[in-house]
């Protein structure tokens, strides 16, 4: 048989004996590759059919149980009880959402402040620097004096932190030099020079309101800086 096939390949295709032998080896492989997909498809179809039959059997069994128990309402009682348990589980999970501990804004450093959406490292460092130069905040709205801090982000800060009015450093009105006063964010250097010059000319301030004797200083200006001024 092999000799006849070799002769056939040689006469009709011009194959050499070596090529004919090689082709004879390839033919069984090609036949296997041709039939393997069909065999796999047949097996998958058989497995799917068996699984479907098992599903039908289980469904018929379940329907029988439901029909038997429906007359007494048992099935619906069990289903209703299960639904209530399931709903309670989801509601309990929703009630137990984890929350962060709130710390006071005065204690928050530039790392912790970044928990607030909209505040990154640069803005957080700027807020801390402003708070330290200011000597503490006595009103939440003072955050708006931080350069680049938007109103919605400033309000959001106090969703994450509690606020207690806290001024931890004040300026001595009768001892501070111009550079000391001008280091405060609310006092410009020109205003600081005038305050010290007036003190040198008229003597120590007896009350903070004496600053209004300096005509360029307004009551609004004084009300803004008053919490940070100290008489000694």
mmCIF file of C-alpha atoms in Angstrom:
data_model
loop_
_atom_site.group_PDB
_atom_site.id
_atom_site.type_symbol
_atom_site.label_atom_id
_atom_site.label_comp_id
_atom_site.label_asym_id
_atom_site.label_seq_id
_atom_site.Cartn_x
_atom_site.Cartn_y
_atom_site.Cartn_z
ATOM 1 C CA UNK A 1 0.000 0.000 0.000
ATOM 2 C CA UNK A 2 2.780 2.401 0.912
ATOM 3 C CA UNK A 3 4.601 1.573 -2.344
ATOM 4 C CA UNK A 4 1.488 2.405 -4.378
ATOM 5 C CA UNK A 5 1.077 5.728 -2.551
ATOM 6 C CA UNK A 6 4.744 6.607 -3.094
ATOM 7 C CA UNK A 7 4.394 5.760 -6.785
ATOM 8 C CA UNK A 8 1.250 7.916 -6.959
ATOM 9 C CA UNK A 9 2.973 10.924 -5.339
ATOM 10 C CA UNK A 10 5.991 10.486 -7.620
ATOM 11 C CA UNK A 11 3.994 10.221 -10.839
ATOM 12 C CA UNK A 12 1.407 12.941 -10.193
ATOM 13 C CA UNK A 13 3.244 15.382 -7.887
ATOM 14 C CA UNK A 14 6.869 14.715 -8.731
ATOM 15 C CA UNK A 15 7.749 13.908 -5.086
ATOM 16 C CA UNK A 16 11.022 12.155 -4.328
ATOM 17 C CA UNK A 17 10.972 9.037 -2.179
ATOM 18 C CA UNK A 18 12.000 11.107 0.862
ATOM 19 C CA UNK A 19 9.278 13.655 0.236
ATOM 20 C CA UNK A 20 6.713 10.900 -0.229
ATOM 21 C CA UNK A 21 7.713 9.320 3.105
ATOM 22 C CA UNK A 22 7.414 12.679 4.841
ATOM 23 C CA UNK A 23 4.009 13.346 3.353
ATOM 24 C CA UNK A 24 2.793 9.926 4.463
ATOM 25 C CA UNK A 25 3.752 10.836 8.025
ATOM 26 C CA UNK A 26 1.893 14.156 7.812
ATOM 27 C CA UNK A 27 -1.394 12.650 6.560
ATOM 28 C CA UNK A 28 -2.346 10.990 9.920
ATOM 29 C CA UNK A 29 -1.624 14.246 11.778
ATOM 30 C CA UNK A 30 -3.859 16.186 9.426
ATOM 31 C CA UNK A 31 -6.643 13.652 9.851
ATOM 32 C CA UNK A 32 -6.367 13.889 13.629
ATOM 33 C CA UNK A 33 -6.455 17.697 13.518
ATOM 34 C CA UNK A 34 -9.504 17.543 11.276
ATOM 35 C CA UNK A 35 -11.495 15.308 13.629
ATOM 36 C CA UNK A 36 -10.384 16.679 17.017
ATOM 37 C CA UNK A 37 -12.625 19.824 16.889
ATOM 38 C CA UNK A 38 -15.647 17.698 16.021
ATOM 39 C CA UNK A 39 -14.860 15.316 18.869
ATOM 40 C CA UNK A 40 -14.499 18.210 21.337
ATOM 41 C CA UNK A 41 -17.743 19.762 20.111
ATOM 42 C CA UNK A 42 -19.545 16.445 20.519
ATOM 43 C CA UNK A 43 -18.215 16.025 24.061
ATOM 44 C CA UNK A 44 -19.191 19.570 25.075
ATOM 45 C CA UNK A 45 -22.669 19.119 23.632
ATOM 46 C CA UNK A 46 -23.072 15.852 25.533
ATOM 47 C CA UNK A 47 -21.893 17.442 28.816
ATOM 48 C CA UNK A 48 -24.227 20.438 28.339
ATOM 49 C CA UNK A 49 -27.166 18.138 27.633
ATOM 50 C CA UNK A 50 -26.505 16.136 30.793
ATOM 51 C CA UNK A 51 -26.180 19.304 32.890
ATOM 52 C CA UNK A 52 -29.433 20.656 31.454
ATOM 53 C CA UNK A 53 -31.228 17.421 32.299
ATOM 54 C CA UNK A 54 -29.934 17.635 35.891
ATOM 55 C CA UNK A 55 -31.171 21.224 36.103
ATOM 56 C CA UNK A 56 -34.643 20.188 34.891
ATOM 57 C CA UNK A 57 -34.749 17.423 37.491
ATOM 58 C CA UNK A 58 -33.784 19.826 40.298
ATOM 59 C CA UNK A 59 -36.294 22.417 39.079
ATOM 60 C CA UNK A 60 -39.102 19.867 39.038
ATOM 61 C CA UNK A 61 -38.180 18.799 42.567
ATOM 62 C CA UNK A 62 -38.165 22.390 43.816
ATOM 63 C CA UNK A 63 -41.506 23.149 42.184
ATOM 64 C CA UNK A 64 -42.984 20.097 43.873
ATOM 65 C CA UNK A 65 -41.788 21.318 47.272
ATOM 66 C CA UNK A 66 -43.143 24.821 46.632
ATOM 67 C CA UNK A 67 -46.542 23.477 45.546
ATOM 68 C CA UNK A 68 -46.703 21.268 48.641
ATOM 69 C CA UNK A 69 -45.778 24.052 51.086
ATOM 70 C CA UNK A 70 -47.666 26.902 49.429
ATOM 71 C CA UNK A 71 -50.989 25.691 50.812
ATOM 72 C CA UNK A 72 -49.744 26.211 54.363
ATOM 73 C CA UNK A 73 -47.829 29.407 53.529
ATOM 74 C CA UNK A 74 -44.649 27.846 54.863
ATOM 75 C CA UNK A 75 -42.572 28.640 51.798
ATOM 76 C CA UNK A 76 -43.536 32.288 51.773
ATOM 77 C CA UNK A 77 -42.932 32.632 55.514
ATOM 78 C CA UNK A 78 -39.438 31.245 55.126
ATOM 79 C CA UNK A 79 -38.739 33.456 52.097
ATOM 80 C CA UNK A 80 -40.062 36.541 53.888
ATOM 81 C CA UNK A 81 -37.965 35.786 56.979
ATOM 82 C CA UNK A 82 -34.879 35.312 54.827
ATOM 83 C CA UNK A 83 -35.567 38.606 53.034
ATOM 84 C CA UNK A 84 -35.815 40.451 56.342
ATOM 85 C CA UNK A 85 -32.571 38.910 57.574
ATOM 86 C CA UNK A 86 -30.837 39.828 54.338
ATOM 87 C CA UNK A 87 -32.135 43.415 54.418
ATOM 88 C CA UNK A 88 -31.055 43.810 58.026
ATOM 89 C CA UNK A 89 -27.580 42.628 57.184
ATOM 90 C CA UNK A 90 -27.187 45.287 54.495
ATOM 91 C CA UNK A 91 -28.656 48.029 56.689
ATOM 92 C CA UNK A 92 -26.348 47.068 59.551
ATOM 93 C CA UNK A 93 -23.344 47.279 57.232
ATOM 94 C CA UNK A 94 -24.444 50.732 56.064
ATOM 95 C CA UNK A 95 -24.805 51.949 59.661
ATOM 96 C CA UNK A 96 -21.335 50.711 60.538
ATOM 97 C CA UNK A 97 -19.439 52.789 57.972
ATOM 98 C CA UNK A 98 -16.026 53.572 59.460
ATOM 99 C CA UNK A 99 -15.345 57.210 60.309
ATOM 100 C CA UNK A 100 -12.087 58.992 60.986
ATOM 101 C CA UNK A 101 -11.252 60.434 64.380
ATOM 102 C CA UNK A 102 -11.525 64.212 64.346
ATOM 103 C CA UNK A 103 -8.616 66.142 65.791
ATOM 104 C CA UNK A 104 -8.472 69.857 66.445
ATOM 105 C CA UNK A 105 -7.360 71.985 63.531
ATOM 106 C CA UNK A 106 -4.777 73.715 65.729
ATOM 107 C CA UNK A 107 -2.964 70.363 66.175
ATOM 108 C CA UNK A 108 -3.023 69.264 62.531
ATOM 109 C CA UNK A 109 0.309 69.299 60.706
ATOM 110 C CA UNK A 110 0.917 69.555 56.960
ATOM 111 C CA UNK A 111 0.752 65.763 56.551
ATOM 112 C CA UNK A 112 -2.599 65.257 58.288
ATOM 113 C CA UNK A 113 -4.183 68.231 56.494
ATOM 114 C CA UNK A 114 -3.816 66.377 53.205
ATOM 115 C CA UNK A 115 -6.724 64.126 54.212
ATOM 116 C CA UNK A 116 -8.973 66.986 53.039
ATOM 117 C CA UNK A 117 -9.891 66.631 49.334
ATOM 118 C CA UNK A 118 -8.390 69.556 47.420
ATOM 119 C CA UNK A 119 -5.407 70.033 49.744
ATOM 120 C CA UNK A 120 -2.040 68.732 48.573
ATOM 121 C CA UNK A 121 1.445 69.005 50.103
ATOM 122 C CA UNK A 122 2.084 72.583 48.929
ATOM 123 C CA UNK A 123 -1.227 74.004 50.104
ATOM 124 C CA UNK A 124 -1.048 72.074 53.399
ATOM 125 C CA UNK A 125 2.416 73.521 54.131
ATOM 126 C CA UNK A 126 1.130 76.998 53.270
ATOM 127 C CA UNK A 127 -1.798 76.637 55.701
ATOM 128 C CA UNK A 128 0.462 75.524 58.559
ATOM 129 C CA UNK A 129 2.942 78.327 57.886
ATOM 130 C CA UNK A 130 0.133 80.904 57.863
ATOM 131 C CA UNK A 131 -1.320 79.547 61.122
ATOM 132 C CA UNK A 132 2.082 79.691 62.826
ATOM 133 C CA UNK A 133 2.901 83.221 61.606
ATOM 134 C CA UNK A 134 -0.577 84.361 62.610
ATOM 135 C CA UNK A 135 -0.302 82.939 66.117
ATOM 136 C CA UNK A 136 -3.424 80.782 65.768
ATOM 137 C CA UNK A 137 -6.945 81.268 64.443
ATOM 138 C CA UNK A 138 -9.855 82.685 66.422
ATOM 139 C CA UNK A 139 -12.339 82.367 63.518
ATOM 140 C CA UNK A 140 -12.727 79.661 60.876
ATOM 141 C CA UNK A 141 -13.083 82.240 58.107
ATOM 142 C CA UNK A 142 -9.473 83.316 58.613
ATOM 143 C CA UNK A 143 -8.451 80.320 56.500
ATOM 144 C CA UNK A 144 -9.561 82.326 53.474
ATOM 145 C CA UNK A 145 -6.512 84.550 54.037
ATOM 146 C CA UNK A 146 -4.297 81.643 52.952
ATOM 147 C CA UNK A 147 -3.167 82.290 49.393
ATOM 148 C CA UNK A 148 -4.708 79.886 46.890
ATOM 149 C CA UNK A 149 -7.238 78.341 49.299
ATOM 150 C CA UNK A 150 -10.730 78.331 47.777
ATOM 151 C CA UNK A 151 -13.896 78.836 49.813
ATOM 152 C CA UNK A 152 -15.286 75.319 49.247
ATOM 153 C CA UNK A 153 -11.979 73.711 50.276
ATOM 154 C CA UNK A 154 -11.684 75.979 53.343
ATOM 155 C CA UNK A 155 -15.176 74.938 54.482
ATOM 156 C CA UNK A 156 -14.310 71.292 53.840
ATOM 157 C CA UNK A 157 -11.378 71.525 56.285
ATOM 158 C CA UNK A 158 -13.815 71.735 59.199
ATOM 159 C CA UNK A 159 -15.679 68.664 58.010
ATOM 160 C CA UNK A 160 -12.526 66.721 58.874
ATOM 161 C CA UNK A 161 -11.270 68.752 61.868
ATOM 162 C CA UNK A 162 -12.874 70.315 64.898
ATOM 163 C CA UNK A 163 -12.231 73.989 65.564
ATOM 164 C CA UNK A 164 -11.467 75.681 68.835
ATOM 165 C CA UNK A 165 -10.501 79.378 68.802
ATOM 166 C CA UNK A 166 -6.848 79.287 69.746
ATOM 167 C CA UNK A 167 -4.312 82.108 69.847
ATOM 168 C CA UNK A 168 -1.008 80.915 71.211
ATOM 169 C CA UNK A 169 1.177 83.911 70.458
ATOM 170 C CA UNK A 170 0.598 87.673 70.751
ATOM 171 C CA UNK A 171 2.716 90.716 69.908
ATOM 172 C CA UNK A 172 3.787 93.116 72.627
ATOM 173 C CA UNK A 173 2.515 96.469 71.465
ATOM 174 C CA UNK A 174 4.920 98.346 73.731
ATOM 175 C CA UNK A 175 8.015 96.210 73.163
ATOM 176 C CA UNK A 176 7.901 94.855 69.626
ATOM 177 C CA UNK A 177 10.172 96.291 66.975
ATOM 178 C CA UNK A 178 8.975 97.036 63.409
ATOM 179 C CA UNK A 179 10.372 93.750 62.068
ATOM 180 C CA UNK A 180 8.547 91.818 64.814
ATOM 181 C CA UNK A 181 5.235 93.446 63.999
ATOM 182 C CA UNK A 182 5.737 93.138 60.237
ATOM 183 C CA UNK A 183 6.293 89.381 60.568
ATOM 184 C CA UNK A 184 2.584 89.073 61.319
ATOM 185 C CA UNK A 185 0.458 88.389 58.194
ATOM 186 C CA UNK A 186 -2.008 91.149 59.089
ATOM 187 C CA UNK A 187 0.565 93.936 59.606
ATOM 188 C CA UNK A 188 2.570 95.388 56.733
ATOM 189 C CA UNK A 189 6.010 96.857 57.303
ATOM 190 C CA UNK A 190 4.824 100.427 56.720
ATOM 191 C CA UNK A 191 2.128 100.063 59.361
ATOM 192 C CA UNK A 192 4.633 98.498 61.766
ATOM 193 C CA UNK A 193 7.030 101.472 61.397
ATOM 194 C CA UNK A 194 4.233 103.943 62.093
ATOM 195 C CA UNK A 195 3.079 102.034 65.201
ATOM 196 C CA UNK A 196 6.599 102.022 66.672
ATOM 197 C CA UNK A 197 7.271 105.669 65.691
ATOM 198 C CA UNK A 198 4.053 106.804 67.396
ATOM 199 C CA UNK A 199 5.030 104.850 70.531
ATOM 200 C CA UNK A 200 8.507 106.414 70.555
ATOM 201 C CA UNK A 201 6.984 109.880 70.200
ATOM 202 C CA UNK A 202 4.041 109.627 72.618
ATOM 203 C CA UNK A 203 5.136 106.959 75.036
ATOM 204 C CA UNK A 204 3.745 103.490 75.682
ATOM 205 C CA UNK A 205 0.252 102.574 74.613
ATOM 206 C CA UNK A 206 -2.187 102.437 77.504
ATOM 207 C CA UNK A 207 -4.839 100.505 75.577
ATOM 208 C CA UNK A 208 -5.047 98.857 72.191
ATOM 209 C CA UNK A 209 -7.589 101.431 71.000
ATOM 210 C CA UNK A 210 -4.836 104.076 71.258
ATOM 211 C CA UNK A 211 -3.751 102.824 67.837
ATOM 212 C CA UNK A 212 -6.763 104.653 66.393
ATOM 213 C CA UNK A 213 -4.896 107.900 67.207
ATOM 214 C CA UNK A 214 -2.805 107.006 64.174
ATOM 215 C CA UNK A 215 -5.044 108.378 61.451
ATOM 216 C CA UNK A 216 -4.039 105.897 58.750
ATOM 217 C CA UNK A 217 -5.216 102.942 60.878
ATOM 218 C CA UNK A 218 -8.951 102.206 60.649
ATOM 219 C CA UNK A 219 -11.248 100.504 63.125
ATOM 220 C CA UNK A 220 -11.698 97.572 60.704
ATOM 221 C CA UNK A 221 -7.936 97.148 60.560
ATOM 222 C CA UNK A 222 -7.682 97.240 64.343
ATOM 223 C CA UNK A 223 -10.519 94.756 64.848
ATOM 224 C CA UNK A 224 -8.674 92.346 62.585
ATOM 225 C CA UNK A 225 -5.359 92.486 64.471
ATOM 226 C CA UNK A 226 -6.689 93.164 67.990
ATOM 227 C CA UNK A 227 -6.671 89.483 69.146
ATOM 228 C CA UNK A 228 -2.938 89.302 68.366
ATOM 229 C CA UNK A 229 -1.870 92.430 70.261
ATOM 230 C CA UNK A 230 -0.787 92.451 73.901
ATOM 231 C CA UNK A 231 -0.219 95.361 76.302
ATOM 232 C CA UNK A 232 2.485 94.897 78.938
#
